Short mmCIF file of C-alpha atoms and ligand atoms in Angstrom, two decimals:
data_model
loop_
_atom_site.label_atom_id
_atom_site.label_comp_id
_atom_site.label_asym_id
_atom_site.label_seq_id
_atom_site.Cartn_x
_atom_site.Cartn_y
_atom_site.Cartn_z
CA MET K 1192 -1.25 -38.64 -9.03
CA ASP K 1193 1.28 -35.85 -9.47
CA THR K 1194 -0.49 -32.90 -11.09
CA HIS K 1195 2.86 -31.10 -11.54
CA THR K 1196 2.81 -31.21 -15.35
CA THR K 1197 5.86 -28.93 -16.03
CA PRO K 1198 9.06 -30.95 -15.56
CA PRO K 1199 11.95 -29.01 -13.85
CA THR K 1200 14.41 -27.58 -16.27
CA THR K 1201 17.98 -28.86 -16.09
CA THR K 1202 19.27 -25.35 -15.48
CA ALA K 1203 17.49 -25.10 -11.98
CA ARG K 1204 19.96 -25.14 -9.25
CA SER K 1205 20.07 -27.85 -6.75
CA LEU K 1206 19.75 -27.10 -3.02
CA ASP K 1207 23.44 -27.11 -2.56
CA GLU K 1208 23.98 -24.69 -5.35
CA LEU K 1209 21.32 -22.42 -3.64
CA ALA K 1210 23.41 -22.65 -0.56
CA ASP K 1211 26.67 -21.75 -2.49
CA ILE K 1212 25.01 -18.77 -3.93
CA ALA K 1213 23.84 -17.57 -0.49
CA ARG K 1214 27.33 -17.91 1.01
CA PRO K 1215 28.86 -14.61 -0.29
CA LEU K 1216 25.85 -12.90 1.07
CA ASP K 1217 26.95 -13.76 4.60
CA LEU K 1218 23.87 -15.80 4.82
CA THR K 1219 23.84 -19.33 6.22
CA LEU K 1220 20.61 -21.15 5.19
CA ASN K 1221 19.82 -24.48 6.89
CA VAL K 1222 18.38 -27.44 4.98
CA THR K 1223 14.85 -26.51 5.92
CA GLN K 1224 15.26 -23.01 4.54
CA LEU K 1225 16.87 -24.23 1.32
CA ALA K 1226 14.05 -26.88 0.87
CA ARG K 1227 11.48 -23.97 1.39
CA LEU K 1228 13.22 -21.88 -1.09
CA ALA K 1229 13.10 -24.73 -3.63
CA ARG K 1230 9.43 -25.49 -2.91
CA TYR K 1231 8.46 -21.80 -3.16
CA ARG K 1232 10.30 -21.68 -6.55
CA ASP K 1233 8.42 -24.53 -7.77
CA MET K 1234 5.04 -23.30 -6.50
CA LEU K 1235 5.55 -19.89 -8.01
CA HIS K 1236 6.64 -21.38 -11.35
CA GLU K 1237 3.70 -23.79 -11.50
CA ARG K 1238 0.85 -21.43 -10.42
CA ASN K 1239 2.25 -18.89 -12.88
CA GLN K 1240 1.16 -21.15 -15.71
CA HIS K 1241 -2.45 -20.50 -14.64
CA VAL K 1242 -2.47 -17.19 -12.80
CA ASN K 1243 -0.44 -14.27 -13.76
CA LEU K 1244 1.88 -13.72 -10.82
CA THR K 1245 5.12 -12.56 -12.54
CA ALA K 1246 6.32 -11.93 -15.96
CA VAL K 1247 9.23 -14.26 -15.21
CA ARG K 1248 8.03 -17.51 -16.84
CA ASP K 1249 10.88 -19.98 -16.70
CA LEU K 1250 12.05 -21.89 -13.77
CA ASP K 1251 15.58 -20.88 -13.97
CA GLY K 1252 14.48 -17.14 -14.31
CA VAL K 1253 12.39 -17.52 -11.28
CA GLU K 1254 15.36 -18.84 -9.39
CA ARG K 1255 17.89 -16.34 -10.50
CA ARG K 1256 15.95 -13.16 -11.12
CA LEU K 1257 13.40 -13.46 -8.32
CA ILE K 1258 14.73 -15.64 -5.61
CA LEU K 1259 18.44 -14.69 -5.77
CA GLU K 1260 17.60 -11.09 -6.32
CA SER K 1261 15.52 -11.09 -3.19
CA LEU K 1262 18.13 -12.94 -1.19
CA ARG K 1263 20.57 -10.08 -1.89
CA LEU K 1264 18.44 -7.80 0.26
CA THR K 1265 18.86 -9.82 3.32
CA GLN K 1266 22.13 -8.10 4.42
CA PHE K 1267 20.58 -4.72 4.48
CA VAL K 1268 17.45 -5.97 6.19
CA GLN K 1269 19.40 -7.57 9.02
CA GLN K 1270 21.47 -4.51 9.61
CA HIS K 1271 18.62 -1.96 9.47
CA ALA K 1272 15.32 -3.57 10.53
CA GLY K 1273 15.29 -2.59 14.17
CA ALA K 1274 12.58 -4.28 16.07
CA GLY K 1275 11.76 -6.44 13.08
CA ARG K 1276 8.55 -5.50 11.52
CA ILE K 1277 8.73 -5.53 7.71
CA MET K 1278 6.20 -4.92 5.02
CA ASP K 1279 6.44 -6.10 1.42
CA LEU K 1280 4.28 -3.66 -0.52
CA GLY K 1281 2.80 -4.93 -3.90
CA SER K 1282 4.17 -8.38 -3.06
CA GLY K 1283 2.49 -10.10 -5.91
CA GLY K 1284 3.67 -13.69 -6.03
CA GLY K 1285 5.68 -13.02 -2.91
CA ILE K 1286 8.76 -11.20 -4.20
CA PRO K 1287 10.76 -10.36 -2.23
CA GLY K 1288 8.65 -10.82 0.83
CA ILE K 1289 8.24 -14.66 0.92
CA VAL K 1290 12.06 -15.14 0.05
CA LEU K 1291 12.97 -12.72 2.85
CA ALA K 1292 10.67 -14.42 5.39
CA ILE K 1293 12.22 -17.77 4.60
CA ALA K 1294 15.74 -16.58 4.99
CA LEU K 1295 15.10 -14.26 7.99
CA PRO K 1296 12.75 -16.07 10.39
CA GLU K 1297 13.53 -13.65 13.23
CA PHE K 1298 11.63 -10.99 11.52
CA GLN K 1299 7.83 -10.58 11.16
CA PHE K 1300 6.57 -9.91 7.56
CA THR K 1301 3.35 -8.43 6.15
CA LEU K 1302 2.83 -8.99 2.53
CA LEU K 1303 0.31 -6.42 1.06
CA ASP K 1304 -1.23 -6.74 -2.31
CA ALA K 1305 -4.46 -5.22 -3.94
CA THR K 1306 -5.10 -8.37 -6.11
CA GLY K 1307 -6.99 -11.16 -4.48
CA LYS K 1308 -5.61 -14.17 -6.50
CA LYS K 1309 -2.06 -13.07 -5.67
CA VAL K 1310 -2.87 -12.81 -1.99
CA GLN K 1311 -4.53 -16.21 -2.20
CA PHE K 1312 -1.31 -17.56 -3.69
CA GLN K 1313 0.79 -15.98 -0.90
CA ARG K 1314 -1.51 -17.65 1.65
CA ASP K 1315 -1.26 -21.02 0.04
CA VAL K 1316 2.50 -20.75 0.13
CA ILE K 1317 2.50 -19.63 3.91
CA ALA K 1318 0.29 -22.73 4.65
CA ASP K 1319 2.27 -25.22 2.45
CA LEU K 1320 5.59 -24.13 3.81
CA GLY K 1321 4.48 -23.71 7.39
CA LEU K 1322 5.82 -20.11 7.67
CA GLU K 1323 4.92 -18.59 11.00
CA ASN K 1324 6.49 -15.25 10.47
CA VAL K 1325 4.28 -13.99 7.60
CA GLN K 1326 0.90 -12.66 7.16
CA ALA K 1327 -0.75 -11.92 3.67
CA VAL K 1328 -3.18 -8.87 3.47
CA GLN K 1329 -5.34 -7.94 0.57
CA GLY K 1330 -5.68 -4.08 0.39
CA ARG K 1331 -4.68 -0.87 -1.23
CA ALA K 1332 -1.63 1.06 0.12
CA GLU K 1333 -3.61 4.30 -0.42
CA GLU K 1334 -6.24 3.11 2.10
CA LEU K 1335 -4.33 1.12 4.69
CA GLY K 1336 -1.65 3.90 4.70
CA HIS K 1337 -4.21 6.06 6.53
CA ASP K 1338 -5.15 3.33 9.10
CA ILE K 1339 -3.70 4.03 12.53
CA ASN K 1340 -2.99 0.38 12.86
CA TRP K 1341 -0.76 0.43 9.80
CA ARG K 1342 0.76 3.96 9.52
CA ASN K 1343 4.19 4.39 11.09
CA SER K 1344 4.15 0.79 11.93
CA PHE K 1345 7.04 -0.86 10.07
CA ASP K 1346 10.78 -0.74 10.48
CA LEU K 1347 11.29 -1.35 6.89
CA VAL K 1348 9.24 -1.47 3.75
CA THR K 1349 10.18 -3.21 0.48
CA ALA K 1350 8.51 -2.84 -2.84
CA ARG K 1351 9.82 -4.37 -6.13
CA ALA K 1352 8.42 -3.77 -9.59
CA VAL K 1353 5.27 -2.05 -8.31
CA THR K 1354 5.26 1.49 -9.73
CA SER K 1355 7.52 4.54 -10.25
CA LEU K 1356 9.91 5.73 -7.55
CA ALA K 1357 7.88 8.77 -6.82
CA ALA K 1358 4.66 6.75 -6.37
CA LEU K 1359 6.47 4.33 -4.28
CA MET K 1360 7.57 7.02 -1.84
CA GLU K 1361 3.98 8.05 -1.42
CA LEU K 1362 2.60 4.57 -1.08
CA GLY K 1363 5.50 3.33 1.09
CA LEU K 1364 6.66 6.12 3.40
CA PRO K 1365 3.33 6.32 5.36
CA PHE K 1366 3.88 2.85 6.60
CA VAL K 1367 7.49 3.35 7.74
CA ALA K 1368 8.22 4.18 11.29
CA MET K 1369 10.46 7.19 12.02
CA LYS K 1370 14.13 6.44 11.13
CA GLY K 1371 12.90 3.41 9.45
CA TRP K 1372 13.69 2.45 5.77
CA LEU K 1373 12.03 2.17 2.37
CA VAL K 1374 14.00 -0.35 0.37
CA LEU K 1375 13.35 -0.23 -3.47
CA PRO K 1376 15.30 -2.64 -5.84
CA LYS K 1377 15.23 -1.03 -9.36
CA GLY K 1378 16.96 -1.44 -12.73
CA THR K 1379 19.99 0.62 -13.46
CA ASP K 1380 18.40 3.14 -15.79
CA ILE K 1381 16.70 5.31 -13.21
CA ASP K 1382 18.32 8.62 -13.37
CA GLU K 1383 15.25 10.47 -14.73
CA GLU K 1384 12.93 8.63 -12.24
CA MET K 1385 15.27 9.49 -9.53
CA VAL K 1386 14.98 13.27 -10.04
CA ILE K 1387 11.13 13.24 -9.53
CA GLY K 1388 11.61 10.46 -6.84
CA ARG K 1389 13.86 12.70 -4.79
CA LYS K 1390 11.40 15.56 -4.93
CA ALA K 1391 8.63 13.26 -3.85
CA ALA K 1392 10.63 11.88 -0.99
CA GLY K 1393 11.27 15.43 0.26
CA LYS K 1394 7.56 16.13 0.48
CA LEU K 1395 6.93 12.95 2.33
CA GLY K 1396 9.41 13.09 5.11
CA GLY K 1397 11.98 10.85 3.36
CA THR K 1398 15.58 11.16 2.41
CA VAL K 1399 17.16 9.27 -0.42
CA VAL K 1400 20.32 8.00 1.22
CA SER K 1401 21.81 5.83 -1.63
CA GLN K 1402 21.07 4.32 -4.93
CA ASP K 1403 24.07 2.10 -5.34
CA GLU K 1404 24.30 -0.77 -7.88
CA LEU K 1405 24.36 -4.19 -6.17
CA ARG K 1406 27.26 -6.52 -7.08
CA ASP K 1407 26.62 -9.40 -9.32
CA VAL K 1408 25.83 -12.62 -7.57
CA GLY K 1409 24.99 -14.59 -10.56
CA SER K 1410 21.44 -13.49 -11.07
CA ASP K 1411 22.12 -11.89 -14.52
CA VAL K 1412 20.30 -8.83 -13.44
CA GLN K 1413 21.73 -5.38 -12.87
CA THR K 1414 20.04 -3.84 -9.83
CA ARG K 1415 20.29 -0.52 -8.02
CA LEU K 1416 19.02 -0.46 -4.51
CA VAL K 1417 17.29 2.78 -3.70
CA LEU K 1418 17.36 3.29 0.10
CA VAL K 1419 15.12 5.91 1.62
CA ARG K 1420 15.22 6.78 5.36
CA LYS K 1421 12.21 8.52 7.03
CA ASP K 1422 13.50 11.47 8.77
CA GLN K 1423 10.38 13.35 9.31
CA ALA K 1424 6.67 12.49 9.74
CA THR K 1425 4.71 12.03 6.43
CA PRO K 1426 2.05 14.69 6.10
CA VAL K 1427 -1.39 13.25 6.98
CA SER K 1428 -2.62 14.29 3.41
CA PHE K 1429 -0.63 11.42 1.95
CA PRO K 1430 -1.15 8.88 0.36
CA ARG K 1431 -3.77 10.63 -1.84
CA ARG K 1432 -6.72 8.68 -3.05
CA VAL K 1433 -6.57 5.32 -4.79
CA GLY K 1434 -4.76 5.59 -8.11
CA VAL K 1435 -3.59 9.26 -7.76
CA PRO K 1436 -0.07 8.44 -6.55
CA ALA K 1437 0.71 6.35 -9.64
CA LYS K 1438 -1.21 8.62 -12.09
CA SER K 1439 0.06 11.89 -10.88
CA PRO K 1440 3.35 11.14 -9.07
CA LEU K 1441 4.39 13.84 -6.55
CA GLY K 1442 7.03 16.05 -8.08
CA SER K 1443 6.12 15.16 -11.66
CA PRO K 1444 4.53 17.52 -14.15
CA GLN K 1445 1.29 15.60 -13.77
CA ASP K 1446 1.40 16.48 -10.09
CA GLN K 1447 1.35 20.15 -11.03
CA ALA K 1448 -1.55 19.56 -13.39
CA GLU K 1449 -3.35 17.90 -10.57
CA ARG K 1450 -3.32 21.11 -8.60
CA LYS K 1451 -4.99 23.17 -11.27
CA PRO K 1452 -8.73 23.23 -11.82
CA ARG K 1453 -9.86 20.08 -13.56
CA LYS K 1454 -10.56 20.39 -17.36
CA LYS K 1455 -13.28 18.36 -19.01
CA ARG K 1456 -12.05 15.23 -20.96
CA GLY K 1457 -11.75 16.00 -24.58
CA GLY K 1458 -11.34 19.78 -23.91
CA ALA K 1459 -8.34 21.61 -25.31
N1 SAH Z 390 6.77 -7.48 -6.11
C1 SAH Z 390 6.32 -8.55 -6.95
C2 SAH Z 390 5.01 -8.04 -7.72
C3 SAH Z 390 5.09 -6.94 -8.73
S1 SAH Z 390 3.61 -6.69 -9.62
C4 SAH Z 390 7.40 -8.83 -8.03
O1 SAH Z 390 8.47 -8.29 -7.94
O2 SAH Z 390 7.25 -9.80 -8.68
C5 SAH Z 390 3.02 -5.31 -8.79
C6 SAH Z 390 1.99 -5.70 -7.70
O3 SAH Z 390 1.68 -4.61 -6.90
C7 SAH Z 390 0.70 -6.22 -8.20
O4 SAH Z 390 0.43 -7.46 -7.65
C8 SAH Z 390 -0.39 -5.26 -7.81
O5 SAH Z 390 -1.59 -5.80 -7.38
C9 SAH Z 390 0.32 -4.64 -6.56
N2 SAH Z 390 -0.06 -3.18 -6.38
C10 SAH Z 390 0.04 -2.20 -7.23
N3 SAH Z 390 -0.45 -1.07 -6.64
C11 SAH Z 390 -0.86 -1.36 -5.40
C12 SAH Z 390 -1.37 -0.63 -4.22
N4 SAH Z 390 -1.68 0.71 -4.46
N5 SAH Z 390 -1.68 -1.24 -3.16
C13 SAH Z 390 -1.46 -2.60 -3.07
N6 SAH Z 390 -0.88 -3.29 -4.02
C14 SAH Z 390 -0.60 -2.74 -5.04
#
């Protein structure tokens, strides 16, 4: 019996429509890839009713705001991901990592997330879709970023909706190989965050190369793509211990406070 209790909404695009949307992106998706995208869309939407994988609840939103938004990154990835090892940091329900892995089978993807139930969902999708170019790993970026098997090991690292720009620099850049890229889709209102983010990038060997707004492809989302190139080695002291990059982002006033002797809680 079919356990899929949520009927697809009428606004969900058909496979042909998904193909049409991908066309201006210089992306040709074959029938298998389109079917995988549609299946992934349905799995994400369905599992999200029981497990909190994404704040995007409706099927149409999953398609436009998550899947199409992820597909927009393919062009940059194709042009810049050298030997082809890509990490999606804080991949959650698999955004953008699973979508990119479906669209770009010639690249090897590692999805990293700290939360077990999200990694379990990623593994279920990988098995269901028969994806051979993706592995899902449970762990904290603060820890794996110091592991010699992971550090400096990826041509490109993506991270969407994970934490602030400055924290993402600290969590992401250690994984990036020299001259590789950190690719961060963000909303358009990021000027303040950018000031601290740039400072953080500088301390970590990264250069913010651009932060351009992406052209609209029908996703109804305004996105800026922050592109950071690793020009120098990231100092070995980074990332700092678990939780610190997000709590005291490098280059922020909190970071300065972190450097002073600790005050007791409740003290003046
Ligand atoms: N990229 C997905 C998920 C965003 S939610 C999307 O766009 O929908 C953020 C995810 O990042 C969560 O699943 C959380 O578990 C993960 N995360 C946050 N900090 C992390 C860290 N330091 N290491 C690994 N995963 C982290």
